[in-house]
Coordinates of N, CA and C and ligand atoms in Angstrom, one line a residue:
M1 N 1.0 -0.9 0.0 CA 0.0 -0.1 0.1 C 0.8 1.2 0.4
K2 N 0.1 2.0 -0.5 CA 1.1 3.5 -0.4 C 0.4 4.6 0.2
L3 N 0.7 5.8 0.7 CA 0.0 6.9 0.7 C 0.7 8.2 0.4
K4 N 0.1 8.8 -0.4 CA 0.7 10.4 -0.6 C 0.4 11.5 0.0
I5 N 1.4 12.2 0.7 CA 0.6 13.4 1.8 C 1.1 14.6 1.2
G6 N 0.6 15.5 0.9 CA 0.7 16.9 0.4 C 0.9 17.6 1.8
Y7 N 2.0 18.3 1.6 CA 2.3 19.3 2.7 C 2.1 20.4 2.6
L8 N 0.9 21.0 3.1 CA 1.1 22.5 2.9 C 1.6 23.5 3.3
Y9 N 2.6 24.0 2.5 CA 3.2 25.3 2.7 C 4.5 25.2 3.8
P10 N 5.3 24.2 3.7 CA 6.1 23.9 4.8 C 6.9 24.8 5.2
K11 N 7.4 25.6 4.3 CA 8.7 26.5 4.5 C 7.7 28.0 5.4
L12 N 6.4 28.0 4.9 CA 6.1 29.6 5.7 C 5.2 29.1 6.9
L13 N 4.8 27.8 7.4 CA 3.8 27.8 8.5 C 4.7 26.1 9.0
N14 N 5.3 26.5 9.8 CA 6.0 25.3 10.5 C 6.2 25.7 12.0
I15 N 5.8 25.9 12.8 CA 6.2 26.1 14.2 C 5.8 25.3 15.2
Y16 N 6.8 25.2 16.3 CA 6.7 24.4 17.7 C 6.6 23.1 17.0
G17 N 7.8 22.7 16.2 CA 7.8 21.1 16.0 C 6.7 20.5 15.0
D18 N 5.8 21.4 14.4 CA 4.7 20.8 13.5 C 5.3 19.8 12.6
R19 N 6.3 20.2 11.9 CA 7.2 19.0 11.1 C 7.0 17.6 11.4
G20 N 6.9 17.5 12.5 CA 6.9 16.5 13.1 C 6.0 15.4 13.3
N21 N 5.1 15.9 12.7 CA 4.0 15.5 12.3 C 3.7 14.4 11.0
I22 N 4.6 15.1 10.5 CA 5.3 14.1 8.9 C 5.7 13.3 9.1
T23 N 7.1 13.4 10.1 CA 7.8 12.3 10.3 C 7.2 11.3 10.9
C24 N 6.1 11.2 12.0 CA 5.1 10.4 12.8 C 4.4 9.5 11.4
F25 N 3.5 10.4 10.9 CA 3.2 9.6 9.4 C 3.8 8.8 8.8
K26 N 5.4 9.1 8.2 CA 5.9 8.4 7.6 C 6.4 7.1 8.6
Q27 N 6.7 7.5 9.9 CA 7.2 6.2 10.6 C 6.0 5.3 10.8
R28 N 5.1 5.6 11.4 CA 4.3 4.9 11.9 C 3.8 3.9 10.7
C29 N 3.9 4.8 9.1 CA 3.4 3.7 7.8 C 4.6 3.1 8.0
L30 N 6.0 3.4 7.7 CA 6.9 2.3 7.5 C 6.9 1.2 8.2
W31 N 6.6 1.4 9.7 CA 6.7 -0.1 10.2 C 5.8 -0.9 9.9
R32 N 4.5 -0.4 9.3 CA 3.7 -1.4 8.8 C 3.9 -1.5 7.4
G33 N 4.8 -1.3 6.6 CA 5.0 -1.5 5.5 C 4.3 -0.9 4.5
I34 N 3.7 0.5 4.7 CA 2.9 1.4 3.8 C 4.0 2.3 3.4
H35 N 3.9 2.2 2.3 CA 5.2 3.3 1.3 C 4.4 4.9 1.3
V36 N 5.3 5.6 1.9 CA 4.7 7.3 2.0 C 5.6 8.0 1.3
E37 N 4.9 9.1 0.4 CA 5.6 9.8 -0.5 C 5.0 11.4 0.3
V38 N 6.0 12.3 0.2 CA 5.6 13.3 0.7 C 6.2 14.8 0.1
T39 N 5.0 15.2 -0.3 CA 4.9 16.6 -1.6 C 4.9 17.5 -0.8
D40 N 5.7 18.6 -1.1 CA 5.7 20.0 -0.2 C 4.7 20.9 -1.2
I41 N 3.7 21.5 -0.7 CA 2.6 22.6 -1.6 C 2.8 23.8 -1.3
S42 N 3.9 24.4 -2.1 CA 4.4 25.6 -1.6 C 3.6 26.7 -2.5
I43 N 3.6 27.9 -2.3 CA 3.1 29.3 -2.7 C 3.2 28.6 -4.4
G44 N 2.4 29.1 -5.3 CA 2.4 28.6 -6.8 C 2.1 27.1 -7.3
Y45 N 2.2 26.4 -6.4 CA 2.0 24.6 -6.5 C 0.6 24.6 -7.4
S46 N 0.5 24.1 -8.3 CA -0.8 23.8 -8.7 C -1.4 22.6 -8.6
L47 N -2.2 22.7 -7.5 CA -3.0 21.6 -6.9 C -4.4 20.9 -7.9
K48 N -3.7 19.4 -8.2 CA -5.1 18.8 -8.8 C -5.8 17.8 -7.8
E49 N -7.2 17.9 -8.2 CA -8.0 16.7 -7.4 C -7.2 15.2 -7.8
G50 N -7.5 14.4 -6.6 CA -6.7 13.4 -6.7 C -5.4 12.9 -6.4
E51 N -4.4 14.0 -6.4 CA -3.1 14.0 -6.3 C -2.7 13.2 -4.9
F52 N -3.3 13.7 -3.6 CA -3.0 13.4 -2.5 C -4.0 12.6 -1.8
D53 N -3.8 11.8 -0.7 CA -4.6 11.0 0.3 C -4.6 11.5 1.4
L54 N -3.9 12.1 2.0 CA -3.8 12.7 3.1 C -3.1 14.2 3.1
F55 N -3.8 15.3 3.6 CA -2.9 16.9 3.4 C -2.8 17.1 5.3
F56 N -1.4 17.6 5.4 CA -1.2 18.6 6.6 C -0.5 19.9 6.6
G57 N -0.8 20.4 7.3 CA -0.8 22.2 7.7 C -0.4 22.6 8.8
G58 N 0.6 23.3 9.2 CA 1.1 23.7 10.3 C 0.7 25.0 10.7
G59 N 1.4 25.1 11.9 CA 0.9 26.8 12.5 C 2.2 27.9 11.9
G60 N 2.1 29.4 12.2 CA 2.7 30.2 11.7 C 2.0 31.4 12.3
Q61 N 3.2 32.5 11.9 CA 2.6 33.8 12.6 C 1.9 34.5 11.6
D62 N 1.3 35.4 11.8 CA 0.2 36.5 11.2 C 0.7 36.5 9.8
K63 N 2.2 37.0 9.9 CA 2.8 37.8 8.4 C 3.3 36.6 7.7
Q64 N 3.1 35.4 8.2 CA 3.4 34.2 7.0 C 1.5 33.8 6.9
Q65 N 0.7 33.8 7.4 CA -0.4 33.6 7.6 C -1.0 34.6 6.0
L66 N -1.0 35.6 6.4 CA -1.0 36.7 5.1 C -0.8 36.4 3.7
I67 N 0.6 35.7 4.1 CA 1.4 35.4 2.4 C 0.0 34.2 2.1
V68 N 0.2 32.9 2.7 CA -0.1 31.9 2.6 C -2.0 32.1 1.9
A69 N -2.5 32.6 2.7 CA -4.1 33.2 2.5 C -4.4 33.1 1.0
K70 N -3.4 34.4 0.6 CA -3.7 34.6 -1.0 C -3.8 33.3 -1.9
D71 N -2.5 32.5 -1.4 CA -2.4 31.3 -2.4 C -3.2 30.2 -2.1
L72 N -3.5 30.1 -0.9 CA -4.8 29.0 -0.5 C -5.8 29.0 -1.0
Q73 N -6.3 30.4 -1.7 CA -7.6 30.9 -2.1 C -7.3 30.0 -3.8
T74 N -6.3 29.7 -4.3 CA -6.2 29.1 -5.7 C -6.5 27.6 -5.3
K75 N -6.2 27.0 -4.0 CA -6.4 25.5 -4.0 C -7.9 25.4 -3.3
K76 N -8.8 26.4 -2.9 CA -9.5 26.2 -2.0 C -10.9 25.1 -2.7
E77 N -11.1 25.1 -3.9 CA -12.0 24.3 -4.4 C -11.5 22.9 -4.6
V78 N -10.6 22.7 -4.8 CA -9.8 21.3 -4.8 C -9.9 20.7 -3.4
L79 N -9.5 21.7 -2.6 CA -9.4 21.1 -1.1 C -10.6 20.8 -0.4
K80 N -11.9 21.6 -1.1 CA -13.4 21.3 -0.4 C -13.5 20.1 -1.2
K81 N -13.7 19.7 -2.6 CA -13.6 18.7 -3.6 C -13.1 17.3 -2.5
E82 N -12.0 17.5 -1.9 CA -11.1 16.5 -1.3 C -12.1 16.1 0.0
A83 N -12.2 17.0 0.4 CA -13.1 17.2 2.2 C -14.3 16.1 2.1
D84 N -14.6 17.0 0.9 CA -16.0 16.1 0.5 C -15.9 14.5 0.0
K85 N -15.0 14.4 -0.2 CA -15.0 12.9 -0.8 C -14.5 11.9 0.8
G86 N -14.3 12.8 2.1 CA -13.6 11.8 3.0 C -12.6 12.1 3.2
K87 N -11.6 12.3 2.3 CA -9.8 12.7 2.3 C -9.6 13.1 4.0
P88 N -8.7 12.8 4.9 CA -8.4 13.3 5.9 C -7.1 14.1 5.9
M89 N -7.8 15.6 6.7 CA -6.6 16.6 6.6 C -6.1 16.9 8.2
L90 N -5.0 17.1 8.7 CA -4.9 17.6 9.6 C -4.5 19.1 9.5
T91 N -4.6 20.0 10.2 CA -4.3 21.7 10.3 C -4.3 21.9 11.7
I92 N -2.9 22.5 11.9 CA -2.9 23.4 13.2 C -2.8 24.7 13.1
C93 N -3.3 25.0 14.2 CA -3.0 26.8 14.7 C -3.1 27.5 13.2
G94 N -1.9 28.0 12.5 CA -2.1 29.0 11.4 C -3.0 28.5 10.3
T95 N -2.7 27.6 10.0 CA -3.5 26.7 8.9 C -5.0 26.1 9.2
Y96 N -4.8 25.9 10.4 CA -6.4 25.7 11.0 C -7.2 27.0 10.7
Q97 N -6.8 27.9 11.6 CA -7.6 29.4 11.2 C -7.5 29.9 10.1
L98 N -6.9 29.5 8.8 CA -7.0 30.1 7.4 C -8.3 28.6 7.1
F99 N -8.2 27.7 7.6 CA -9.4 27.1 6.7 C -11.1 27.4 7.3
G100 N -11.0 28.3 8.4 CA -12.2 28.9 8.5 C -13.0 30.1 7.6
R101 N -13.7 30.7 8.3 CA -14.3 32.1 7.2 C -12.8 33.0 7.0
F102 N -12.6 33.3 8.1 CA -11.6 34.6 8.1 C -10.8 34.4 9.5
F103 N -9.8 35.7 9.1 CA -9.0 35.4 10.7 C -8.4 37.1 10.6
K104 N -9.1 37.9 11.7 CA -9.3 39.6 11.9 C -8.1 39.2 12.8
T105 N -7.0 39.9 12.4 CA -5.6 40.1 13.2 C -5.8 41.0 13.9
S106 N -4.5 41.4 14.8 CA -4.5 42.7 15.8 C -4.5 43.7 15.1
K107 N -3.8 43.9 14.0 CA -4.1 45.1 13.2 C -5.1 45.2 12.5
K108 N -6.3 44.5 12.8 CA -7.8 44.5 12.1 C -7.7 43.9 10.7
E109 N -6.7 43.5 10.3 CA -7.0 43.2 8.9 C -7.5 41.6 8.8
K110 N -8.3 41.8 7.8 CA -9.1 40.5 7.7 C -8.5 39.4 6.7
I111 N -8.0 38.6 7.2 CA -7.7 37.6 6.1 C -8.6 36.3 6.0
P112 N -9.1 36.5 4.4 CA -10.0 35.3 4.4 C -9.1 33.9 4.4
G113 N -10.3 33.1 4.5 CA -9.9 31.6 4.7 C -10.8 30.9 3.6
I114 N -10.8 29.6 3.5 CA -11.4 29.1 2.6 C -12.8 28.4 3.0
S115 N -13.2 28.6 4.4 CA -14.6 28.5 5.1 C -14.7 27.1 4.7
L116 N -13.5 26.1 5.0 CA -14.1 24.6 5.0 C -14.7 24.4 6.5
F117 N -13.9 24.9 7.3 CA -14.9 24.9 8.8 C -15.6 26.2 8.6
D118 N -17.1 26.3 9.1 CA -17.5 27.5 9.4 C -17.1 27.9 10.6
M119 N -16.5 28.8 10.8 CA -16.0 29.5 12.0 C -15.1 30.4 11.5
I120 N -14.5 31.5 12.7 CA -14.1 32.8 12.7 C -12.9 32.9 13.5
T121 N -12.0 33.8 13.2 CA -11.1 33.8 14.5 C -10.7 35.2 14.3
I122 N -10.9 35.6 15.6 CA -10.5 37.1 15.8 C -9.6 37.0 16.8
A123 N -7.8 38.0 16.6 CA -7.2 38.3 17.2 C -7.5 38.5 18.6
S124 N -7.0 38.7 19.7 CA -7.4 39.0 21.0 C -6.0 39.5 22.0
E125 N -6.5 40.7 22.8 CA -5.1 40.9 23.5 C -4.2 39.8 24.5
Q126 N -4.9 38.3 24.6 CA -4.3 37.6 25.4 C -3.7 36.3 24.6
R127 N -2.5 36.1 24.9 CA -2.0 35.2 24.2 C -2.2 33.7 24.9
K128 N -2.7 33.0 24.7 CA -3.0 31.3 25.1 C -1.9 31.0 24.9
I129 N -1.1 30.7 25.6 CA 0.1 29.6 26.0 C -0.3 28.6 27.0
G130 N 0.4 27.5 26.2 CA 0.5 26.4 27.6 C 0.3 24.8 27.3
N131 N 0.7 24.2 27.7 CA 0.1 22.8 27.5 C -1.3 22.6 27.5
I132 N -1.8 21.8 26.8 CA -3.5 21.8 26.5 C -3.8 20.2 26.5
V133 N -5.2 19.9 27.5 CA -5.2 18.7 27.3 C -6.9 18.7 27.0
I134 N -7.5 17.9 26.0 CA -8.9 17.9 25.5 C -9.4 16.4 25.9
K135 N -10.6 16.3 25.5 CA -11.4 14.9 25.8 C -12.1 15.2 24.1
T136 N -12.2 13.9 23.4 CA -12.5 14.1 22.3 C -13.7 12.9 22.4
K137 N -14.9 12.9 21.2 CA -15.6 11.8 21.0 C -15.3 10.9 19.7
L138 N -13.8 11.7 19.2 CA -13.7 11.1 17.6 C -12.9 9.7 17.8
I139 N -12.0 9.4 18.6 CA -11.2 8.3 19.0 C -11.1 7.9 20.2
K140 N -10.5 6.7 20.5 CA -10.2 6.4 21.9 C -9.1 5.6 21.6
P141 N -8.4 6.0 23.0 CA -8.6 7.0 24.4 C -8.7 8.2 23.7
S142 N -9.7 8.9 24.8 CA -10.5 10.2 24.4 C -9.5 11.4 24.7
L143 N -8.5 11.0 25.3 CA -7.3 12.3 25.9 C -6.2 12.6 24.7
I144 N -6.4 14.0 24.1 CA -5.4 13.9 23.2 C -4.8 15.3 23.7
V145 N -3.3 15.7 24.0 CA -3.0 16.3 24.6 C -1.4 17.3 23.9
G146 N -1.2 18.7 23.9 CA -0.5 19.3 23.0 C 0.1 20.7 23.7
F147 N 0.6 21.6 22.8 CA 0.9 22.6 22.9 C 0.5 23.6 22.6
E148 N -0.6 24.8 23.3 CA -0.9 25.5 22.4 C -0.1 26.8 22.3
N149 N -0.1 28.0 21.6 CA 0.4 29.4 21.8 C -0.4 30.3 20.2
H150 N -1.4 31.1 21.0 CA -2.1 31.7 19.9 C -2.4 33.0 20.5
S151 N -2.7 33.9 19.7 CA -3.7 34.9 20.1 C -5.2 34.5 19.7
G152 N -5.4 34.4 18.3 CA -6.4 34.0 17.7 C -7.6 33.4 18.8
N153 N -8.9 34.1 18.8 CA -9.9 33.3 19.4 C -11.0 33.0 18.3
T154 N -11.4 31.5 18.4 CA -11.7 30.9 17.2 C -13.2 30.1 17.6
F155 N -14.0 30.9 16.7 CA -16.0 30.4 17.2 C -16.4 29.6 15.9
I156 N -16.5 28.5 16.4 CA -17.4 27.5 15.4 C -18.9 28.0 15.4
K157 N -19.0 28.5 14.1 CA -20.4 28.7 13.9 C -21.8 28.5 13.6
D158 N -21.6 27.2 13.2 CA -22.6 26.2 12.7 C -22.5 24.9 13.2
G159 N -23.6 23.9 13.2 CA -23.5 22.3 12.9 C -22.7 21.8 12.0
L160 N -22.3 22.6 10.8 CA -21.5 21.8 9.8 C -20.2 21.2 10.6
S161 N -19.5 22.2 11.0 CA -18.4 21.8 11.8 C -18.8 21.7 13.2
Q162 N -18.0 20.6 13.6 CA -18.0 20.4 15.5 C -16.9 20.5 15.9
P163 N -17.0 21.0 17.6 CA -15.5 21.1 17.6 C -14.8 19.7 17.9
L164 N -13.7 19.9 17.8 CA -12.4 18.2 18.0 C -13.0 17.7 19.6
G165 N -12.8 18.6 20.6 CA -13.2 17.8 21.7 C -13.1 18.9 22.9
R166 N -13.1 18.7 23.9 CA -13.4 20.0 25.1 C -12.3 19.7 25.9
V167 N -12.3 21.1 26.3 CA -10.6 21.3 26.9 C -10.7 20.9 28.3
I168 N -10.1 20.3 28.9 CA -9.9 19.7 30.4 C -8.9 20.6 31.0
K169 N -7.9 20.8 30.0 CA -7.0 21.9 31.0 C -6.3 23.0 29.7
G170 N -6.2 24.1 29.8 CA -5.9 25.1 28.8 C -6.7 26.0 28.4
F171 N -6.6 26.8 27.1 CA -7.5 27.6 26.5 C -8.3 26.7 25.6
G172 N -8.0 26.2 24.3 CA -8.4 25.9 23.4 C -8.7 27.1 22.2
N173 N -10.1 26.8 21.5 CA -10.4 27.8 20.6 C -10.6 29.2 21.5
N174 N -11.2 29.5 22.3 CA -11.2 31.0 22.4 C -11.1 31.1 23.8
G175 N -10.9 30.2 25.0 CA -10.6 30.4 26.4 C -12.0 30.7 26.9
R176 N -13.0 30.5 26.3 CA -14.5 30.7 26.9 C -15.1 29.7 27.1
D177 N -15.6 29.1 25.8 CA -16.6 28.2 25.6 C -16.2 26.6 25.6
K178 N -14.7 26.5 26.2 CA -14.2 24.9 26.3 C -14.3 24.0 25.0
T179 N -14.8 24.8 23.8 CA -14.1 24.1 22.9 C -12.8 23.9 22.2
E180 N -12.3 23.1 21.6 CA -11.0 22.9 21.1 C -11.1 22.5 19.8
G181 N -10.7 22.9 19.0 CA -10.5 22.6 17.2 C -12.1 22.5 16.7
A182 N -11.6 22.0 15.7 CA -12.6 21.8 15.0 C -12.7 20.5 13.8
V183 N -14.1 20.0 13.4 CA -14.0 19.0 12.6 C -14.9 18.8 11.6
Y184 N -14.7 18.2 10.2 CA -15.6 18.4 9.2 C -15.5 17.3 8.7
K185 N -16.1 16.4 8.5 CA -15.9 14.9 7.7 C -14.4 14.4 8.6
N186 N -13.7 14.6 7.6 CA -12.3 13.9 8.4 C -11.2 15.1 8.3
V187 N -11.6 15.7 7.9 CA -10.9 17.1 8.3 C -10.6 17.6 9.8
L188 N -9.5 18.0 10.2 CA -9.7 18.4 11.8 C -8.6 19.5 12.0
G189 N -9.1 20.3 12.7 CA -8.2 21.5 12.7 C -8.0 21.7 14.3
C190 N -7.0 21.9 14.7 CA -6.8 22.2 16.2 C -5.6 23.1 16.5
Y191 N -5.3 23.8 17.8 CA -4.3 24.6 18.0 C -3.1 23.5 18.5
L192 N -3.2 22.6 18.6 CA -2.1 21.9 19.4 C -1.0 21.4 18.5
H193 N 0.2 22.1 18.9 CA 1.5 22.1 18.4 C 2.1 21.1 19.4
G194 N 3.3 20.9 18.9 CA 4.3 20.2 19.9 C 5.3 19.1 19.4
P195 N 5.2 18.4 18.3 CA 4.2 17.9 17.6 C 3.0 17.3 18.1
V196 N 1.8 17.2 17.7 CA 0.9 16.6 18.1 C 0.9 15.1 18.1
L197 N 1.4 14.7 17.1 CA 1.1 13.3 16.7 C 1.8 12.3 17.4
P198 N 2.7 12.5 17.4 CA 3.9 11.3 18.1 C 3.7 11.3 19.7
K199 N 3.0 12.1 20.4 CA 2.8 11.7 21.6 C 0.7 11.5 21.9
N200 N 0.2 11.3 20.1 CA -1.1 11.1 20.4 C -1.1 9.9 19.2
P201 N -0.7 8.9 19.6 CA -0.6 7.7 18.3 C -1.9 7.3 17.5
H202 N -2.9 7.4 18.7 CA -4.6 7.2 18.4 C -4.6 8.1 17.3
L203 N -4.2 9.6 17.4 CA -4.8 10.5 16.1 C -4.1 10.1 15.1
A204 N -2.9 10.0 15.4 CA -2.0 9.8 13.7 C -2.7 8.4 13.1
D205 N -3.2 7.5 13.9 CA -3.9 6.1 13.4 C -4.8 6.6 12.8
F206 N -5.8 7.2 13.4 CA -7.0 7.9 13.0 C -6.7 8.3 11.5
L207 N -6.1 9.1 11.5 CA -5.6 9.8 10.2 C -5.2 8.9 8.7
I208 N -4.2 8.3 9.5 CA -3.7 7.3 8.3 C -4.9 6.3 7.8
K209 N -5.4 5.6 8.9 CA -6.4 4.7 8.4 C -7.6 5.2 7.5
K210 N -8.1 6.4 7.6 CA -9.2 7.0 7.1 C -8.5 7.2 5.7
A211 N -7.3 7.5 5.5 CA -6.8 7.7 4.3 C -6.3 6.5 3.4
L212 N -6.2 5.8 3.9 CA -5.9 4.6 3.5 C -7.6 3.6 3.2
E213 N -8.4 4.0 3.4 CA -9.6 3.8 3.9 C -10.7 4.3 2.2
V214 N -10.1 5.6 2.4 CA -10.8 6.4 0.9 C -10.1 6.0 -0.3
K215 N -8.6 5.8 -0.1 CA -7.8 5.4 -1.5 C -8.2 4.4 -1.8
Y216 N -8.3 3.0 -1.0 CA -8.4 1.4 -1.3 C -9.9 1.2 -1.4
Q217 N -10.8 2.3 -1.0 CA -12.3 2.0 -0.7 C -12.8 0.3 -0.2
K218 N -12.2 0.2 1.1 CA -12.1 -0.7 1.8 C -11.8 -0.5 3.4
K219 N -12.4 -1.6 3.9 CA -12.1 -1.4 5.4 C -10.6 -1.4 5.9
I220 N -9.9 -0.9 6.5 CA -8.5 -1.3 6.8 C -8.3 -1.4 8.4
N221 N -7.9 -2.5 8.7 CA -7.1 -2.4 9.9 C -5.8 -2.6 9.9
L222 N -5.5 -1.1 11.0 CA -4.0 -1.1 10.9 C -3.4 -2.0 11.8
K223 N -2.1 -2.6 11.6 CA -1.1 -3.7 12.3 C -0.9 -2.7 13.6
K224 N -1.3 -3.3 14.6 CA -0.7 -2.7 16.1 C 0.5 -2.8 15.9
L225 N 1.1 -1.0 17.2 CA 2.3 -1.0 16.7 C 2.6 -1.2 18.5
D226 N 3.8 -1.3 18.9 CA 4.1 -1.0 20.4 C 4.4 0.4 20.6
D227 N 3.2 0.8 21.0 CA 3.0 2.3 21.6 C 3.5 2.9 22.9
S228 N 4.2 1.8 23.6 CA 4.4 2.2 24.8 C 5.2 3.7 25.2
L229 N 6.0 3.9 24.4 CA 7.0 5.0 24.6 C 6.2 6.1 24.5
E230 N 5.2 6.3 23.2 CA 4.1 7.3 22.8 C 3.1 7.6 24.0
W231 N 2.6 6.5 24.7 CA 2.0 6.6 26.0 C 2.6 7.5 27.1
Q232 N 3.8 6.8 26.9 CA 4.5 7.5 28.3 C 4.9 9.1 28.1
A233 N 4.8 9.6 26.7 CA 5.0 10.9 26.4 C 3.8 11.3 26.5
Q234 N 2.9 10.7 26.0 CA 1.5 11.6 26.5 C 1.3 12.0 27.7
E235 N 1.3 10.7 28.8 CA 1.3 11.0 30.2 C 1.7 12.1 30.8
K236 N 3.2 12.1 30.6 CA 4.2 13.1 30.9 C 3.5 14.7 30.3
A237 N 3.2 14.6 29.3 CA 2.8 16.2 28.4 C 1.0 16.2 29.6
V238 N 0.3 15.2 29.8 CA -0.7 15.7 30.5 C -0.3 15.9 32.0
Q239 N 0.7 15.5 32.6 CA 1.1 15.9 33.8 C 1.5 17.4 33.9
R240 N 2.1 17.5 32.9 CA 3.3 18.9 32.7 C 1.9 19.8 33.0
A241 N 0.7 19.4 31.9 CA -0.2 20.6 31.8 C -1.1 20.5 33.0
Y242 N -1.3 19.9 34.1 CA -1.9 20.1 35.4 C -1.1 20.9 36.0
K243 N 0.3 20.8 35.8 CA 1.2 21.5 36.8 C 1.4 22.6 36.4
T244 N 1.3 23.1 35.5 CA 2.0 24.5 34.7 C 0.6 25.6 34.6
G245 N -0.7 24.5 34.6 CA -2.1 25.2 33.9 C -2.6 25.8 35.0
Ligands
LIG1 N1 -1.1 34.0 14.4 C1 -1.9 32.9 14.7 C2 -2.6 33.3 16.4 O1 -1.8 33.7 16.9 C3 -0.9 31.5 14.7 C4 -0.6 31.4 15.7 C5 0.2 29.9 15.4 O2 0.0 29.4 14.5 N2 0.8 29.2 16.6 O3 -3.6 32.9 16.8

């Protein structure tokens, strides 16, 4: 089996170890004999439907988001079609915000997004930094842990996109309504840097499984891996979140 991963704007949107998610995808597939090919989707890349099985985009600062946002519009239609076909995508922070309707910066600049998630993001005075623990209904076990650092407050607007989870510790989408992240079909958005996948192997496998199922149009049972170190890493991160929160 083979997976083709499209990595959105790796040079512009890649902070707090987000690139590690790509390494995690690759390694977990390699351990199972699944071949992985990663292609950078940078500014000017002409994205075609059907080219990729899985998409990933990381976080970045407002300045980089402004550059990316313009280019992302040229990829909007293809990304939406792929999302509707059930293709999995993982978007973190800067990319997550641009997958919503818009991001209004602290300079009151309204950066248009691609409205894949029905949500808006507005910069605030409060920078939300620290380890974050959430509880999700999407996968089991239900805890997901990461590191957040954002000023943007994100609000999900209607029933088309659901929150990824409920905040147990940390700020999440906006520090008020206890929601974190968004889900539309198999497209996930969240504020969890870290990188998030190595210490949340169930989340990595959820995305890999979905990508293979959509590609090969059959039920896939991923080979079980020894994730004892990964779960230890998660436990440590959760403990740290409780200590610092
Ligand atoms: N510029 C955005 C914010 O601060 C995104 C930051 C990030 O990707 N970590 O809200």
